[in-house]
XYZ file of C-alpha atoms in Angstrom:
768
model
C -5.141 -10.528 -24.577
C -8.219 -8.045 -23.994
C -10.345 -6.979 -27.345
C -8.729 -9.276 -29.511
C -11.785 -12.345 -28.605
C -12.929 -10.857 -31.394
C -10.901 -11.131 -34.333
C -9.710 -14.613 -32.997
C -12.928 -17.099 -32.775
C -13.051 -17.964 -36.349
C -16.910 -18.038 -35.689
C -17.172 -14.622 -36.579
C -14.896 -14.413 -39.898
C -18.378 -17.597 -41.145
C -20.948 -15.094 -39.543
C -19.099 -11.733 -41.074
C -18.855 -14.343 -45.380
C -22.820 -15.645 -44.603
C -23.237 -12.012 -44.193
C -21.439 -10.859 -47.420
C -23.335 -14.017 -49.147
C -26.624 -13.006 -48.654
C -25.341 -9.404 -49.463
C -24.269 -10.326 -52.965
C -27.584 -12.706 -53.466
C -29.581 -9.328 -52.822
C -27.844 -7.119 -55.071
C -27.513 -9.180 -57.924
C -31.721 -10.236 -56.913
C -31.899 -6.062 -57.167
C -30.100 -5.858 -60.393
C -32.449 -8.122 -62.427
C -34.870 -5.045 -61.092
C -33.048 -2.228 -62.832
C -35.079 -1.208 -64.813
C -38.649 -2.705 -63.526
C -38.273 1.535 -61.446
C -38.506 3.155 -64.534
C -40.461 6.341 -65.161
C -42.767 4.938 -68.545
C -41.338 5.868 -72.060
C -37.872 6.018 -70.260
C -34.638 3.271 -71.146
C -31.479 3.383 -68.709
C -28.632 4.293 -70.257
C -26.359 1.965 -70.468
C -22.993 3.659 -72.271
C -21.329 4.400 -74.621
C -20.235 2.108 -78.144
C -17.640 4.071 -80.376
C -17.256 2.492 -84.062
C -13.744 4.287 -85.941
C -14.292 3.431 -89.266
C -10.986 3.246 -90.663
C -7.587 2.813 -90.078
C -6.162 5.952 -90.056
C -4.111 5.151 -86.795
C -2.150 1.939 -85.599
C -4.059 -0.084 -83.004
C -2.753 1.436 -80.077
C -3.471 5.102 -80.735
C -6.796 3.747 -82.176
C -7.200 2.101 -78.274
C -6.936 5.511 -76.372
C -8.435 7.598 -79.108
C -11.718 5.169 -78.858
C -11.039 5.547 -75.089
C -10.990 9.436 -74.957
C -13.305 9.786 -77.084
C -15.723 7.523 -74.649
C -14.591 9.759 -72.114
C -16.338 13.139 -73.096
C -19.262 11.843 -73.251
C -21.449 13.570 -70.663
C -23.411 12.782 -68.677
C -21.938 9.549 -67.984
C -23.631 5.984 -67.068
C -24.648 4.820 -64.017
C -20.743 3.050 -62.237
C -19.911 -0.586 -62.617
C -17.799 -2.441 -59.445
C -16.908 -6.291 -61.350
C -19.664 -5.852 -63.675
C -22.328 -4.788 -61.752
C -24.430 -1.664 -61.262
C -23.872 -2.074 -57.550
C -24.706 1.202 -56.199
C -27.924 1.367 -58.083
C -28.984 -2.297 -57.220
C -28.868 0.032 -53.469
C -30.823 2.451 -55.005
C -33.417 0.443 -56.206
C -33.345 -2.058 -52.839
C -37.944 -3.315 -52.664
C -39.031 -0.852 -49.781
C -36.639 1.932 -49.939
C -39.283 5.654 -50.382
C -36.399 8.901 -50.749
C -39.305 10.453 -48.818
C -38.698 8.958 -45.782
C -35.087 8.926 -43.570
C -35.545 6.189 -41.811
C -35.177 2.490 -42.065
C -31.863 0.276 -43.008
C -32.882 0.731 -46.876
C -33.973 4.158 -46.895
C -30.388 4.974 -45.989
C -28.544 2.555 -48.149
C -30.687 3.793 -50.810
C -29.934 8.033 -50.323
C -25.889 7.279 -48.622
C -25.451 4.714 -50.709
C -27.242 4.565 -54.140
C -27.198 6.360 -57.308
C -30.325 7.314 -59.256
C -30.798 6.280 -62.107
C -29.065 7.958 -65.895
C -31.826 8.464 -67.882
C -31.419 7.730 -71.494
C -33.401 10.693 -72.192
C -30.579 13.362 -70.091
C -27.907 12.239 -72.924
C -28.046 14.826 -75.856
C -26.744 13.263 -78.778
C -25.971 16.411 -80.847
C -24.048 18.409 -78.971
C -21.357 14.921 -77.286
C -20.990 14.353 -80.832
C -19.957 18.097 -81.313
C -17.779 17.077 -79.010
C -16.198 14.259 -80.219
C -15.611 16.646 -83.464
C -14.005 19.068 -81.610
C -11.608 16.245 -79.729
C -10.604 15.160 -82.967
C -9.348 18.198 -84.351
C -7.797 18.893 -81.493
C -5.841 16.047 -81.884
C -5.025 16.280 -85.382
C -7.730 15.134 -87.225
C -8.873 17.664 -89.123
C -11.823 16.197 -91.949
C -13.149 13.614 -88.291
C -16.172 13.266 -88.320
C -19.002 11.478 -85.946
C -22.955 10.318 -86.119
C -24.876 8.867 -83.268
C -28.081 6.738 -82.910
C -29.474 4.773 -80.006
C -29.314 0.674 -79.747
C -32.374 0.435 -77.736
C -32.728 -3.307 -76.046
C -35.051 -4.323 -72.818
C -35.090 -0.616 -71.802
C -31.479 -0.180 -71.862
C -29.738 2.386 -74.596
C -26.983 2.752 -75.269
C -25.540 5.152 -77.674
C -23.275 4.497 -80.849
C -21.075 6.331 -82.472
C -19.495 6.138 -85.637
C -16.192 8.482 -85.838
C -14.890 8.580 -89.650
C -10.843 10.046 -88.548
C -10.010 10.931 -91.330
C -6.349 11.369 -91.861
C -4.203 12.524 -89.245
C -2.340 15.471 -89.908
C 1.769 15.401 -88.887
C 4.173 18.606 -88.303
C 6.037 19.653 -91.169
C 7.789 22.288 -90.367
C 8.379 24.800 -87.179
C 9.194 28.280 -88.109
C 9.592 31.203 -85.268
C 8.345 34.853 -86.593
C 10.882 36.497 -85.397
C 11.504 40.787 -84.486
C 13.431 43.405 -83.316
C 12.159 42.763 -79.683
C 14.957 40.871 -76.719
C 12.131 38.789 -75.189
C 12.243 36.672 -78.859
C 15.324 36.823 -79.435
C 15.862 34.798 -76.320
C 13.105 32.618 -77.017
C 15.230 32.332 -80.847
C 17.931 31.559 -78.177
C 16.881 27.732 -76.933
C 14.152 27.527 -80.144
C 16.380 24.129 -80.980
C 14.261 22.625 -77.126
C 10.669 22.673 -79.239
C 8.737 19.989 -78.570
C 6.491 20.503 -81.693
C 8.588 18.475 -84.169
C 9.089 17.396 -87.719
C 6.972 14.423 -88.375
C 4.410 14.193 -85.181
C 1.073 14.298 -85.146
C -0.864 17.343 -84.604
C -1.731 17.794 -81.072
C -3.318 20.575 -79.233
C -2.123 20.084 -76.268
C 1.362 19.469 -77.429
C 1.548 23.465 -78.152
C -0.170 24.297 -74.541
C 3.124 22.084 -73.700
C 5.445 23.924 -75.515
C 3.687 27.476 -74.554
C 4.301 26.483 -70.896
C 7.952 25.699 -71.463
C 8.675 28.824 -73.318
C 6.875 30.609 -70.867
C 9.202 28.868 -67.520
C 12.326 29.546 -69.980
C 11.820 32.925 -70.478
C 11.435 33.280 -66.773
C 14.648 31.844 -66.202
C 16.168 34.750 -68.128
C 13.834 37.641 -65.845
C 11.151 37.898 -67.582
C 8.823 37.872 -64.163
C 5.843 39.372 -66.300
C 5.625 37.332 -69.218
C 2.751 35.252 -69.348
C 2.243 31.349 -71.806
C -1.139 33.252 -72.766
C 1.163 35.415 -74.959
C 2.364 33.206 -77.044
C 0.325 31.418 -79.966
C 1.031 29.123 -82.900
C -0.723 29.385 -85.786
C -1.565 26.337 -88.332
C -0.593 26.457 -92.144
C -2.717 23.173 -93.866
C -2.847 24.308 -96.430
C 0.558 22.306 -98.012
C -1.606 19.378 -98.516
C -0.553 16.531 -98.533
C -1.600 15.608 -94.582
C 0.748 18.136 -93.398
C 0.758 21.801 -91.221
C 3.604 24.288 -91.225
C 2.900 26.059 -87.164
C 4.094 29.275 -86.687
C 5.432 30.400 -83.410
C 5.100 34.267 -82.840
C 4.361 36.357 -79.402
C 1.141 38.825 -79.535
C 2.648 41.870 -79.527
C -0.662 43.668 -79.759
C -2.104 41.819 -75.919
C 1.941 42.176 -73.929
C 2.357 44.721 -71.409
C 4.827 46.955 -71.422
C 6.418 44.972 -68.244
C 6.536 41.470 -69.560
C 9.721 42.665 -72.061
C 11.429 44.100 -69.401
C 14.421 41.375 -67.439
C 14.310 42.317 -63.808
C 16.705 41.531 -61.164
C 16.864 41.297 -57.583
C 16.717 44.586 -56.057
C 16.915 44.513 -51.546
C 15.513 40.753 -49.739
C 13.500 41.174 -46.478
C 13.205 38.258 -44.307
C 10.482 38.376 -41.568
C 11.205 35.942 -39.427
C 8.515 36.107 -36.810
C 5.326 37.571 -39.441
C 2.084 36.839 -38.005
C -0.796 35.837 -40.376
C -2.960 38.327 -38.706
C -0.320 41.346 -37.240
C 0.202 44.154 -39.646
C 3.017 44.692 -41.995
C 5.604 47.192 -42.043
C 7.662 46.653 -45.096
C 10.008 49.406 -43.372
C 10.775 48.825 -40.136
C 13.951 49.550 -39.875
C 14.923 48.996 -36.289
C 14.664 45.789 -36.172
C 16.603 44.727 -39.256
C 19.504 42.907 -39.462
C 21.955 42.286 -42.265
C 23.356 39.672 -43.368
C 25.337 39.081 -45.924
C 22.847 41.052 -48.732
C 19.778 39.989 -47.290
C 17.200 42.218 -44.580
C 16.935 39.756 -41.723
C 14.044 41.276 -39.814
C 13.384 39.353 -35.759
C 12.535 41.377 -33.303
C 13.270 38.143 -30.572
C 16.487 37.002 -32.132
C 15.236 33.280 -32.727
C 16.933 32.659 -36.058
C 20.617 32.775 -36.810
C 20.743 35.017 -39.479
C 23.405 32.602 -41.442
C 20.453 29.702 -41.406
C 17.400 31.760 -43.031
C 20.675 33.139 -45.304
C 21.229 29.776 -46.251
C 17.570 28.882 -47.044
C 17.462 31.429 -49.490
C 18.924 31.416 -53.439
C 18.093 35.000 -54.371
C 20.441 37.029 -53.893
C 20.834 40.973 -55.158
C 21.628 41.937 -58.169
C 20.914 38.680 -59.806
C 18.793 37.928 -62.678
C 15.581 36.953 -62.077
C 14.758 33.042 -61.531
C 11.485 31.235 -60.944
C 13.308 28.139 -60.482
C 15.402 29.904 -57.184
C 12.124 31.145 -56.203
C 10.913 28.011 -55.984
C 13.677 26.355 -54.452
C 13.896 29.250 -52.218
C 10.605 28.733 -50.714
C 10.406 24.780 -50.177
C 14.036 24.699 -48.732
C 12.508 27.330 -45.922
C 9.271 24.921 -45.593
C 11.840 21.559 -45.314
C 13.781 23.414 -42.402
C 10.613 22.076 -40.864
C 9.997 25.390 -38.246
C 7.757 27.484 -40.092
C 4.319 26.544 -40.739
C 3.457 29.387 -43.288
C 5.719 29.702 -45.639
C 5.117 32.455 -48.781
C 6.608 35.731 -50.429
C 6.235 38.640 -52.253
C 7.927 40.603 -55.450
C 7.684 44.416 -55.498
C 9.262 46.163 -58.411
C 11.747 49.137 -57.810
C 12.330 51.288 -61.248
C 11.621 49.152 -64.370
C 14.765 46.506 -64.093
C 14.881 45.748 -60.143
C 12.159 43.634 -58.370
C 12.300 43.514 -54.235
C 11.619 40.411 -52.627
C 9.309 39.589 -48.785
C 9.691 36.265 -47.432
C 7.039 36.253 -44.727
C 7.767 33.014 -42.020
C 5.086 32.367 -39.461
C 7.123 29.748 -36.522
C 5.184 26.682 -35.391
C 5.077 26.215 -31.226
C 8.379 26.000 -30.923
C 8.064 23.618 -28.303
C 5.607 20.839 -28.030
C 4.232 17.831 -26.291
C 2.795 15.257 -27.763
C 0.628 11.948 -26.011
C 0.052 8.904 -28.438
C -2.902 6.661 -27.198
C -4.251 3.497 -29.788
C -4.434 1.246 -33.028
C -0.064 -0.573 -33.834
C -0.038 -3.135 -36.188
C 3.013 -4.564 -37.485
C 4.220 -5.048 -40.774
C 4.279 -9.787 -39.914
C 0.626 -9.601 -38.765
C 0.370 -9.283 -35.748
C -1.871 -5.369 -33.621
C -1.975 -3.987 -30.514
C -2.007 -1.130 -28.581
C 0.762 1.359 -28.541
C 1.833 4.491 -26.030
C 3.942 6.529 -26.748
C 5.199 10.056 -25.429
C 7.500 12.948 -26.732
C 8.368 16.016 -26.302
C 10.419 18.325 -29.068
C 11.918 21.535 -29.542
C 11.480 22.655 -33.504
C 14.552 24.755 -32.574
C 16.869 24.033 -29.715
C 19.752 25.597 -31.202
C 18.597 29.346 -33.011
C 19.064 26.956 -36.432
C 16.007 24.991 -37.199
C 17.553 22.140 -35.525
C 14.623 19.558 -34.425
C 16.049 17.686 -30.699
C 13.343 15.473 -29.781
C 12.967 12.680 -26.283
C 10.756 9.912 -26.879
C 8.973 7.084 -24.914
C 6.815 4.696 -26.128
C 4.883 1.110 -24.837
C 3.369 -1.550 -26.235
C 2.101 -5.130 -26.495
C 1.790 -6.634 -30.307
C -0.758 -10.326 -31.109
C -1.868 -11.547 -34.354
C -5.179 -10.468 -35.213
C -5.953 -13.584 -37.026
C -6.346 -17.216 -38.215
C -7.228 -20.494 -37.205
C -3.497 -22.420 -37.218
C -0.786 -21.571 -34.636
C -0.230 -18.225 -33.870
C 3.411 -17.301 -31.408
C 1.950 -15.490 -27.796
C 2.466 -11.775 -28.020
C 5.523 -9.471 -27.670
C 5.652 -6.405 -25.845
C 7.645 -3.672 -26.392
C 9.080 -0.838 -24.085
C 11.906 2.293 -25.673
C 13.398 5.493 -25.420
C 14.349 7.482 -28.169
C 16.497 11.026 -28.478
C 17.080 12.284 -32.194
C 19.188 15.507 -33.360
C 17.736 16.755 -36.556
C 19.792 19.312 -39.075
C 18.890 20.973 -41.466
C 22.271 20.484 -43.294
C 25.208 18.643 -43.493
C 26.704 18.438 -40.539
C 29.864 17.230 -41.664
C 33.683 17.185 -39.236
C 36.047 20.733 -40.821
C 33.733 20.934 -43.401
C 31.287 23.138 -44.376
C 29.030 22.217 -47.269
C 26.385 24.371 -48.808
C 24.408 23.059 -51.251
C 21.395 25.196 -53.640
C 19.408 21.712 -54.143
C 15.303 22.621 -54.045
C 15.219 19.732 -51.209
C 17.729 20.799 -47.568
C 19.956 18.029 -46.520
C 19.230 16.303 -42.826
C 21.660 14.959 -40.859
C 20.618 12.812 -38.288
C 22.230 11.813 -35.179
C 19.521 9.268 -32.746
C 20.370 6.643 -29.852
C 17.368 4.439 -29.344
C 17.180 1.409 -27.212
C 14.814 -1.161 -27.378
C 13.507 -4.144 -25.249
C 11.046 -6.989 -27.210
C 10.318 -9.869 -24.832
C 7.184 -12.621 -26.221
C 6.304 -14.941 -22.850
C 7.913 -17.817 -22.083
C 10.815 -17.589 -25.583
C 12.874 -14.520 -25.827
C 13.799 -11.422 -24.793
C 15.511 -9.272 -27.294
C 17.429 -5.273 -25.546
C 18.904 -3.532 -27.924
C 21.107 -0.127 -27.737
C 21.715 2.036 -30.844
C 24.003 4.745 -31.996
C 23.167 6.897 -35.861
C 24.995 9.705 -36.922
C 24.187 9.830 -40.942
C 22.949 11.756 -43.943
C 19.007 12.124 -45.398
C 18.903 13.815 -48.289
C 16.457 14.641 -51.989
C 18.606 14.020 -55.162
C 15.447 15.245 -56.713
C 10.796 14.848 -55.827
C 11.385 10.964 -57.030
C 15.024 10.644 -55.293
C 16.018 10.092 -52.289
C 18.732 8.485 -50.752
C 19.742 7.904 -46.190
C 23.514 7.771 -45.572
C 24.130 6.184 -42.397
C 28.168 6.173 -42.548
C 28.486 5.685 -38.385
C 26.030 3.208 -37.144
C 26.501 1.164 -33.865
C 23.807 -1.770 -32.776
C 24.701 -3.790 -29.483
C 22.091 -7.293 -28.945
C 21.624 -9.091 -26.142
C 19.079 -11.947 -26.490
C 17.774 -13.325 -22.783
C 16.311 -16.828 -23.032
C 13.129 -16.283 -21.304
C 11.502 -19.828 -21.303
C 12.583 -23.677 -20.441
C 16.039 -24.098 -21.308
C 15.429 -27.626 -23.014
C 12.835 -25.290 -25.165
C 15.779 -23.622 -26.732
C 17.740 -26.146 -28.152
C 19.249 -26.864 -31.222
C 16.227 -25.843 -33.280
C 15.969 -22.490 -31.989
C 19.368 -21.348 -32.048
C 19.152 -19.161 -35.253
C 17.109 -17.440 -32.999
C 19.745 -15.993 -30.576
C 22.337 -13.600 -31.300
C 24.089 -10.911 -28.942
C 27.011 -8.489 -29.916
C 27.898 -5.863 -32.413
C 26.290 -4.904 -35.304
C 28.937 -1.747 -36.684
C 28.818 -0.990 -40.294
C 27.307 1.341 -42.571
C 23.940 1.764 -44.127
C 22.682 3.123 -47.585
C 19.214 3.202 -48.895
C 17.433 4.739 -52.384
C 14.586 5.997 -52.651
C 12.632 6.418 -56.079
C 8.999 6.707 -56.702
C 8.140 7.470 -60.064
C 4.466 8.651 -58.844
C 5.550 11.606 -57.230
C 3.524 15.009 -58.851
C 1.241 14.632 -61.683
C -1.140 11.633 -61.569
C 0.266 8.440 -63.811
C -1.512 6.215 -65.395
C 1.616 3.743 -64.337
C 4.227 4.702 -62.032
C 7.249 2.134 -60.140
C 8.543 2.601 -56.474
C 12.313 1.242 -56.177
C 13.907 1.058 -52.995
C 17.366 -1.044 -52.047
C 19.098 -0.924 -48.994
C 22.717 -1.744 -48.657
C 24.169 -2.844 -44.936
C 27.580 -3.793 -43.863
C 28.653 -5.045 -40.683
C 32.217 -5.974 -39.846
C 34.355 -5.708 -42.908
C 37.340 -3.840 -42.905
C 37.600 -4.732 -38.925
C 37.249 -8.497 -40.443
C 39.704 -8.181 -42.329
C 42.099 -7.101 -40.567
C 41.364 -9.761 -37.693
C 41.312 -11.839 -40.585
C 38.411 -13.512 -38.365
C 36.783 -16.657 -39.087
C 34.032 -17.623 -37.173
C 34.595 -21.517 -36.808
C 39.089 -21.596 -36.325
C 39.114 -17.724 -35.483
C 36.625 -16.114 -33.415
C 36.905 -12.399 -33.265
C 35.400 -9.680 -30.531
C 36.015 -5.770 -30.208
C 35.509 -4.344 -26.732
C 35.022 -8.163 -24.813
C 31.554 -8.914 -27.853
C 31.147 -10.501 -30.767
C 30.537 -8.535 -33.244
C 28.698 -9.620 -37.032
C 30.246 -9.716 -40.628
C 28.564 -9.952 -42.920
C 26.941 -7.912 -46.777
C 22.668 -7.574 -47.046
C 20.818 -6.270 -50.165
C 17.070 -6.061 -49.670
C 15.405 -4.344 -53.397
C 12.348 -4.001 -53.521
C 10.025 -2.461 -56.847
C 6.592 -1.856 -56.746
C 4.427 -1.730 -60.413
C 1.265 0.640 -59.834
C -1.356 0.469 -62.845
C -4.884 2.471 -63.152
C -7.204 1.423 -65.010
C -9.945 4.243 -64.094
C -9.717 6.496 -60.817
C -12.101 3.862 -58.985
C -9.225 0.382 -59.924
C -5.771 0.129 -59.617
C -3.547 -2.870 -59.892
C -0.784 -3.614 -57.819
C 2.350 -5.839 -58.184
C 5.486 -6.370 -55.906
C 9.045 -7.911 -56.229
C 11.235 -8.273 -52.930
C 14.232 -10.521 -52.675
C 17.103 -9.993 -49.779
C 20.184 -11.716 -50.346
C 22.376 -11.715 -46.778
C 26.147 -13.086 -47.395
C 27.378 -14.093 -43.512
C 31.268 -14.249 -43.403
C 34.364 -14.126 -41.791
C 33.197 -13.437 -37.708
C 29.494 -14.872 -38.646
C 28.328 -17.873 -40.037
C 24.633 -16.401 -40.079
C 22.912 -13.108 -39.857
C 21.947 -11.311 -36.890
C 17.848 -12.323 -36.068
C 18.010 -8.863 -35.982
C 18.695 -8.261 -39.646
C 17.012 -11.884 -40.849
C 14.383 -12.324 -43.152
C 11.351 -13.914 -42.695
C 7.523 -15.176 -44.024
C 4.273 -14.592 -42.816
C 2.554 -11.834 -41.761
C -0.083 -9.390 -42.695
C 2.058 -7.741 -45.458
C 3.262 -9.884 -46.718
C 2.504 -13.965 -46.833
C -1.418 -13.054 -46.249
C -2.548 -16.784 -45.747
C 0.236 -17.870 -43.616
C 0.685 -17.376 -39.778
C 2.664 -14.547 -38.895
C 6.147 -15.722 -39.649
C 5.987 -19.313 -39.746
C 6.539 -20.258 -43.504
C 9.869 -21.653 -43.781
C 13.247 -21.444 -44.214
C 12.516 -23.812 -47.740
C 10.590 -26.990 -47.475
C 11.519 -27.248 -43.734
C 8.425 -26.708 -41.271
C 8.629 -27.706 -37.598
C 4.886 -29.874 -37.002
C 5.335 -32.099 -40.053
C 9.971 -32.113 -39.243
C 9.797 -33.036 -35.566
C 5.958 -33.312 -34.926
C 6.068 -29.892 -32.636
C 3.954 -26.951 -32.841
C 5.697 -24.698 -30.721
C 5.347 -21.977 -32.802
C 9.272 -20.065 -32.716
C 9.301 -17.596 -35.697
C 12.432 -19.010 -38.133
C 14.208 -16.714 -40.296
C 16.336 -16.751 -42.807
C 19.154 -15.352 -45.254
C 17.067 -15.084 -48.288
C 14.645 -13.797 -49.236
C 12.261 -14.098 -52.899
C 8.244 -12.747 -53.085
C 6.070 -11.746 -55.157
C 2.834 -10.368 -54.257
C -0.178 -8.957 -56.552
C -3.249 -7.505 -55.919
C -6.475 -6.080 -58.103
C -7.500 -3.133 -55.923
C -11.460 -1.644 -56.320
C -13.043 1.083 -54.865
C -15.919 0.667 -53.603
C -18.250 3.231 -52.926
C -16.060 6.718 -50.880
C -14.379 4.960 -48.399
C -14.953 1.087 -48.874
C -13.248 -0.657 -51.466
C -12.323 -4.354 -51.727
C -8.768 -6.309 -53.003
C -8.166 -9.915 -54.535
C -5.158 -10.825 -53.904
C -2.256 -13.445 -54.830
C 0.931 -14.038 -52.451
C 4.096 -16.269 -53.376
C 7.757 -16.343 -51.517
C 9.944 -18.167 -48.574
C 13.072 -17.445 -47.268
C 16.579 -19.441 -46.997
C 19.321 -20.574 -45.561
C 23.081 -19.117 -47.215
C 24.392 -21.931 -45.580
C 23.176 -25.298 -44.947
C 21.836 -26.373 -41.386
C 21.277 -29.383 -40.029
C 18.591 -28.950 -37.747
C 16.232 -26.817 -40.547
C 16.518 -30.063 -43.076
C 15.530 -28.602 -46.905
C 16.569 -25.281 -45.195
C 18.942 -23.981 -47.552
C 18.116 -22.183 -51.153
C 18.978 -24.357 -53.838
C 18.728 -23.424 -58.340
C 15.653 -25.532 -56.997
C 14.201 -22.239 -54.906
C 11.466 -21.592 -57.590
C 9.612 -25.546 -56.058
C 9.979 -23.890 -52.953
C 7.403 -21.338 -53.002
C 4.865 -21.021 -50.346
C 1.291 -19.104 -52.752
C -2.041 -18.072 -51.471
C -4.936 -15.963 -52.522
C -7.364 -13.910 -51.063
C -9.755 -11.275 -50.615
C -9.635 -7.607 -48.326
C -11.972 -5.493 -47.708
C -10.327 -1.388 -47.129
C -11.541 1.808 -45.137
C -9.926 4.419 -46.615
C -10.487 7.743 -43.951
C -8.479 9.434 -45.519
C -6.378 9.950 -41.972
C -6.558 6.339 -41.218
C -6.589 3.449 -44.048
C -8.737 0.342 -42.153
C -7.194 -3.347 -43.182
C -9.232 -6.231 -43.551
C -7.578 -9.436 -45.695
C -7.964 -12.937 -45.564
C -5.862 -15.063 -46.874
C -5.863 -19.278 -47.351
C -3.124 -20.902 -48.353
C -3.139 -23.006 -52.177
C 0.261 -24.292 -51.869
C 2.190 -25.589 -49.181
C 6.110 -26.304 -50.371
C 7.154 -28.896 -47.218
C 3.526 -30.498 -47.497
C 5.352 -32.571 -50.285
C 3.557 -34.006 -52.953
C 0.570 -32.582 -51.481
C 1.909 -29.250 -51.544
C -1.136 -27.735 -53.128
C -3.981 -27.424 -51.269
C -7.463 -27.837 -52.961
C -9.914 -24.813 -52.155
C -12.714 -26.606 -50.120
C -15.061 -25.580 -48.130
C -13.679 -27.986 -45.168
C -9.817 -26.310 -46.648
C -10.310 -23.208 -46.834
C -12.330 -22.673 -43.366
C -9.061 -25.051 -41.986
C -6.680 -23.124 -42.951
C -7.996 -19.241 -43.316
C -6.266 -15.828 -41.901
C -7.702 -12.765 -41.339
C -4.905 -9.954 -40.992
C -6.045 -6.606 -39.500
C -3.523 -3.446 -40.508
C -3.920 -0.262 -40.961
C -2.517 0.835 -44.228
C -2.123 -1.041 -48.089
C 0.609 -3.469 -48.019
C 3.082 -2.259 -50.513
């Protein structure tokens, strides 16, 4: 394939490694002279060491406290990557002159380098006071800190000796009541306070409690109330290192309107609002009233019911912040409007008129996409698609899309066996409704996230030169909805796929060994996906991602017909149908050591149980191993099943992909940001696939209790270029364990072994 020869040539990999090696040597050499270029009398700020001299807190809490104390010192020392100050080394490269703009060294110095952080720029006294303030905010009211410098070889370390003293804890939490209604409402929910007796005093917790009270009051109609109208006073005079907490309203700072509860007055919805147009909130001649909503839609583009169903505010009900945010979210999730905003206008002492301004996207659009495309099995290539979309087809926010696409895929790297390219052509028609469409039922939801009903008709044709061609026709009808920002569900009760496989090469090549690639017939049955992502929302130190897909086919039909693939095979509409149960859980864990370093891991499993009318899963439903988001040190889809390997078992090397009914895989990598868009990673992968039933054509391919002894393992290094809208990934993987090699399964990481087995993976996006 034109354009891919650059990646296929292993010499380019060797040249790339050579230049990387020279760059590392240059940086290490420059690193040795990082202090040589400092001004006379100056030293390099090496960093901070916090020494805690008492044991007022446990080991785990001490680590957190030391990290927080270290983190507030300003300025920060020069950044380190893999223990080296690479940016400072680039700044100090010989020959660089910041007064000149030409030359590679100067570009490296000015664009990638970082000037030295001098110890003279670090003021110990202000930083010491910051530490003592942080200690007080965390309940160490007697905390003290002293500071000094330790200097060696023109490098200075700021040493802070910290005496925390005892950490004060909460003795009692009392609400200072008064006769106001707002205080009665606070008292009615005060049992849910975050300030609990026995908990350490913590200013962050106090702020969180103020926000909790504010949000609770806004659910009770207090539109103008704010969190800073609440004050919490701590009394530490009771002794025993305890404090009594008093919560009250700062009445002298609260305006009168903040004491009022507001109900919703009139609701106006401007369905075609122009951002640069005049606002006419009192327009009557083009207003349509539907239920309790006033809809201004001069061009009659939207059914009033659709806009009204998106609203969770109703005239006469109490104002609620949750209803406000949910209504905005539902309008945005319709996918029809470019901008959505609202405002509230008081009407008297107890009513709020609500105004929604909706700016629509262009109703119809034609889109042509040309560019690179990657598949998760280590093949890359080009792809082109032409699509037409109507974002409001039936005046109800329905989206209709027609799309045709074509492309070619090829393996991007590796010196071993490679499968020939795959060429594709496809067409799709899809309908998307921003609501549940269930026959004979009108289902209304109050969730912040509008559900979607999806109907898809697809045709796809893939063929591999001198191998096989697969045509698939599919129809699906189902629903996609969110339970919360973290939880998502996809349920397709109707799924019908017809698959036709043709042999394109010499029929003698497609012998018994490759019958697992061929399936002709129907796949019919429901699918259900559950997705949980704890990283949605605020940034967390660690997070989980979990998904699980349940896939069924032919279950009831097979039971009714008493189908058996050996003694009583059955058909429907003159076509064989598949019968199986399949699950595919995927668990990922992310731990952020810092804003630049992340540890990411994944465990993925797959189990397909063919029965009744099927001996094995259909080819389009089976699992594979090897590829750029899988086992990155092995060729695409050529690992397994089990200890089977075509070249070792049969002495052949025809590079037919191998598939299985069971899969187990573990991936882990350390991701390190080097500079802005340039990132690196070290990774390790282990996994394999297996057959559910023993097949004499694949000796060693069936799943056994010793499956863990049959895992293929690889290690490697990755280079990632994150351009925000696109992440280009280059992963160099090397196998370290080939399960089909028996006693020599473990591969030495010597020069020759690495050169002969290295795989270069080119992909877009992270592997997981």
